[in-house]
CSV table of C-alpha atoms in Angstrom, one decimal:
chain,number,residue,atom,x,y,z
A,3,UNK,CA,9.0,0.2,11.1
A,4,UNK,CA,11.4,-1.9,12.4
A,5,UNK,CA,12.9,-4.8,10.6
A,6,UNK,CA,11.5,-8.4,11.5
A,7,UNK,CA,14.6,-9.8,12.3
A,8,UNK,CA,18.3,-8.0,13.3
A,9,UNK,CA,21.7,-8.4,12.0
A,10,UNK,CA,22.2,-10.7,15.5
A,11,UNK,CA,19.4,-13.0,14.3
A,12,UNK,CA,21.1,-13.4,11.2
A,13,UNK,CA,24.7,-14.0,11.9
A,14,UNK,CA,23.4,-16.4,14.6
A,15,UNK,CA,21.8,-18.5,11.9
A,16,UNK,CA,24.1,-18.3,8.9
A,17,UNK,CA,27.7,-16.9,10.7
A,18,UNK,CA,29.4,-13.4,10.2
A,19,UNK,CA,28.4,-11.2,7.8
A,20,UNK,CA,30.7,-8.6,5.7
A,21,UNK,CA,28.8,-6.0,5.8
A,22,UNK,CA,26.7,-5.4,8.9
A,23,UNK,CA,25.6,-2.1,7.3
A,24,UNK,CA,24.3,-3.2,4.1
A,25,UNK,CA,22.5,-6.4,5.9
A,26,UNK,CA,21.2,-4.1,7.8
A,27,UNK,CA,19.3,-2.6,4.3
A,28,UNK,CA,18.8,-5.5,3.0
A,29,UNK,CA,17.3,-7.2,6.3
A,30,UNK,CA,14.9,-4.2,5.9
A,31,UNK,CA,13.8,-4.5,2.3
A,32,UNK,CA,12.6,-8.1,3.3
A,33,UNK,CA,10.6,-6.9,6.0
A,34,UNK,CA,9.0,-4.2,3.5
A,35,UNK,CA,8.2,-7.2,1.1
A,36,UNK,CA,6.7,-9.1,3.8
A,37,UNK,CA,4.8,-6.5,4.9
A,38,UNK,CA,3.5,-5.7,1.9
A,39,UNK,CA,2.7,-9.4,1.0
A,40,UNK,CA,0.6,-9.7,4.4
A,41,UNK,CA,-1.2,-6.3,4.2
A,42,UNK,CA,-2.3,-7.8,0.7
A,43,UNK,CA,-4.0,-10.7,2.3
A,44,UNK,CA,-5.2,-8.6,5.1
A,45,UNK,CA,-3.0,-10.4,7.9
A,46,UNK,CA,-1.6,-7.9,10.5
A,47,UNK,CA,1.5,-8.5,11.5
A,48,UNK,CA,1.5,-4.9,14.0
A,49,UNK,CA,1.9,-6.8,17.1
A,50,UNK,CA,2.2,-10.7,16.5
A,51,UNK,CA,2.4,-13.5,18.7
A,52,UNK,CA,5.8,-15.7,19.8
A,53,UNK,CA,5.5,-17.9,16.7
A,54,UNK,CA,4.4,-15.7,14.1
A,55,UNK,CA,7.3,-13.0,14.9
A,56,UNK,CA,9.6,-16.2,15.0
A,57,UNK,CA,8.3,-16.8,11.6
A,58,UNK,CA,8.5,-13.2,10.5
A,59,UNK,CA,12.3,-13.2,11.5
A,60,UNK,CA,13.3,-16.7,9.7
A,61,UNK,CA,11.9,-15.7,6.8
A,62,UNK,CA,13.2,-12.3,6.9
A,63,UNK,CA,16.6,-13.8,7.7
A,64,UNK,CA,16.2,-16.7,4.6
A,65,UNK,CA,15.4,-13.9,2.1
A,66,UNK,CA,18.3,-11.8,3.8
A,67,UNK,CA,20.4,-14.8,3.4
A,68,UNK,CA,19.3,-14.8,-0.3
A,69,UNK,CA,20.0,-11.6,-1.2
A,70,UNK,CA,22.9,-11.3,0.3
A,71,UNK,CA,24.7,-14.1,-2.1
A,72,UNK,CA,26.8,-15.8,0.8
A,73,UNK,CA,28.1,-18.8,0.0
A,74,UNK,CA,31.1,-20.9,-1.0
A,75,UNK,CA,34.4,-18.6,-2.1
A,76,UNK,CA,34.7,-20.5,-5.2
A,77,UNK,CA,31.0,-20.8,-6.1
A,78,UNK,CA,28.6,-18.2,-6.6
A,79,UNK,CA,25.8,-18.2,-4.6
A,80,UNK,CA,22.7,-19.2,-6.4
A,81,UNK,CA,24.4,-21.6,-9.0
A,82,UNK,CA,21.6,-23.5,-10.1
A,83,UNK,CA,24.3,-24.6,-13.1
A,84,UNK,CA,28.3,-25.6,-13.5
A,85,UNK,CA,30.4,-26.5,-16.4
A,86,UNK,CA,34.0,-26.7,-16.5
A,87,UNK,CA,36.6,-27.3,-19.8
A,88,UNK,CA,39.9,-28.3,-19.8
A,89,UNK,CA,42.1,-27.5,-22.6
A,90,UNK,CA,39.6,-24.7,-23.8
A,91,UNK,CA,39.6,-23.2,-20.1
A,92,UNK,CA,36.2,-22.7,-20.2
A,93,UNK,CA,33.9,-22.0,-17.1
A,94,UNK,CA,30.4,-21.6,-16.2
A,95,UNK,CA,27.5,-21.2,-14.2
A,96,UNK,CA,23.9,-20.3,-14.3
A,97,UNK,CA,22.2,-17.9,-11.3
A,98,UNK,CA,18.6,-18.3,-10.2
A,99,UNK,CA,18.9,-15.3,-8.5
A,100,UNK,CA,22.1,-12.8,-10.6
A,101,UNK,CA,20.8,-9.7,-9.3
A,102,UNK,CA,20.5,-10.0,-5.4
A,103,UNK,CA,16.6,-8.9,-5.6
A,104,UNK,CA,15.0,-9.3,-2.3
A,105,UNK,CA,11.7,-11.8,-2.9
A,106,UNK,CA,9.2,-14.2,-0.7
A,107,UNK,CA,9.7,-17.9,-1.7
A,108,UNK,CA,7.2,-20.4,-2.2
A,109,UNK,CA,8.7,-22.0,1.2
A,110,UNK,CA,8.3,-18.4,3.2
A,111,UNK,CA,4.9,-17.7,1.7
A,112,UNK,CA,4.2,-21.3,3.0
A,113,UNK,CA,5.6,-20.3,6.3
A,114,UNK,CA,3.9,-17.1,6.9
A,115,UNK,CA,0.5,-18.7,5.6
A,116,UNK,CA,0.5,-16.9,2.4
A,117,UNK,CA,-0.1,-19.9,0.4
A,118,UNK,CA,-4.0,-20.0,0.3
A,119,UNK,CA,-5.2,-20.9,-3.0
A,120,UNK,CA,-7.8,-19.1,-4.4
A,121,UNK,CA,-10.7,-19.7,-6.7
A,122,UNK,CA,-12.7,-17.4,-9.1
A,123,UNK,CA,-15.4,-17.3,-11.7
A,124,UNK,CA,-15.0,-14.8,-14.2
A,125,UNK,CA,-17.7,-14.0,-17.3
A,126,UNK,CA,-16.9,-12.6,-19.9
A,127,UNK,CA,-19.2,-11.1,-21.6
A,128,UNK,CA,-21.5,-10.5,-18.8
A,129,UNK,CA,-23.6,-13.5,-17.0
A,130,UNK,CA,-26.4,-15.4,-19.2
A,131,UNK,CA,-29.8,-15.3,-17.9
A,132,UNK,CA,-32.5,-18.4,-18.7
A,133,UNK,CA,-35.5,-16.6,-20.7
């Protein structure tokens, strides 16, 4: 299988990476959760269309992107929370995503029509029958 998007998709969208080699496995990790994500609804995704395989690669690249923790040199990427002290020299932050772990987003699942809500009945103990 070949990844949804390449390491030239991505540095087009968010610049030079460090790395190229370890995009590269991350850039296919993504397209192995997507995958498995659309085999789960049933969409194929063997040979798609102009748009959907633009959609493949952006989200592919996004969860790349993600995963990858670019960002500012000072920040970490991900920092959902900052504190800073003074004269304690304290310094904090809080990561929504501390590990790197490659996974679709709301917005992606959005994007590659994964979003369907579904309903269900369930019984119980077995369905009631009038006498």
């Amino acid at each position: 299988m070949e990844p949804f998007a390449t390491v030239e998709q991505y540095e087009a969208r968010y610049g030079a990476a460090d790395d190229h080699k370890a995009l590269a496995e991350v850039l296919m990790d993504a397209t192995r959760e997507i995958a498995a994500e659309l085999d789960r609804e049933g969409i194929s995704y063997a040979s798609p269309g102009v748009e959907f395989a633009d959609r493949l690669m952006q989200a592919c690249r996004s969860m790349a992107y993600r995963a990858m923790g670019a960002g500012e040199p000072n920040v970490p990427f991900g920092a959902t929370q900052y504190s800073q002290g003074a004269a304690g020299m304290t310094e904090s932050y809080s990561l929504g995503n501390p590990y790197g772990e490659v996974y679709v987003s709301k917005a992606e699942r959005k994007l590659l029509g994964l979003d369907r809500q579904k309903a269900a009945c369930v019984w119980p103990y077995g369905r009631i029958e009038n006498a």
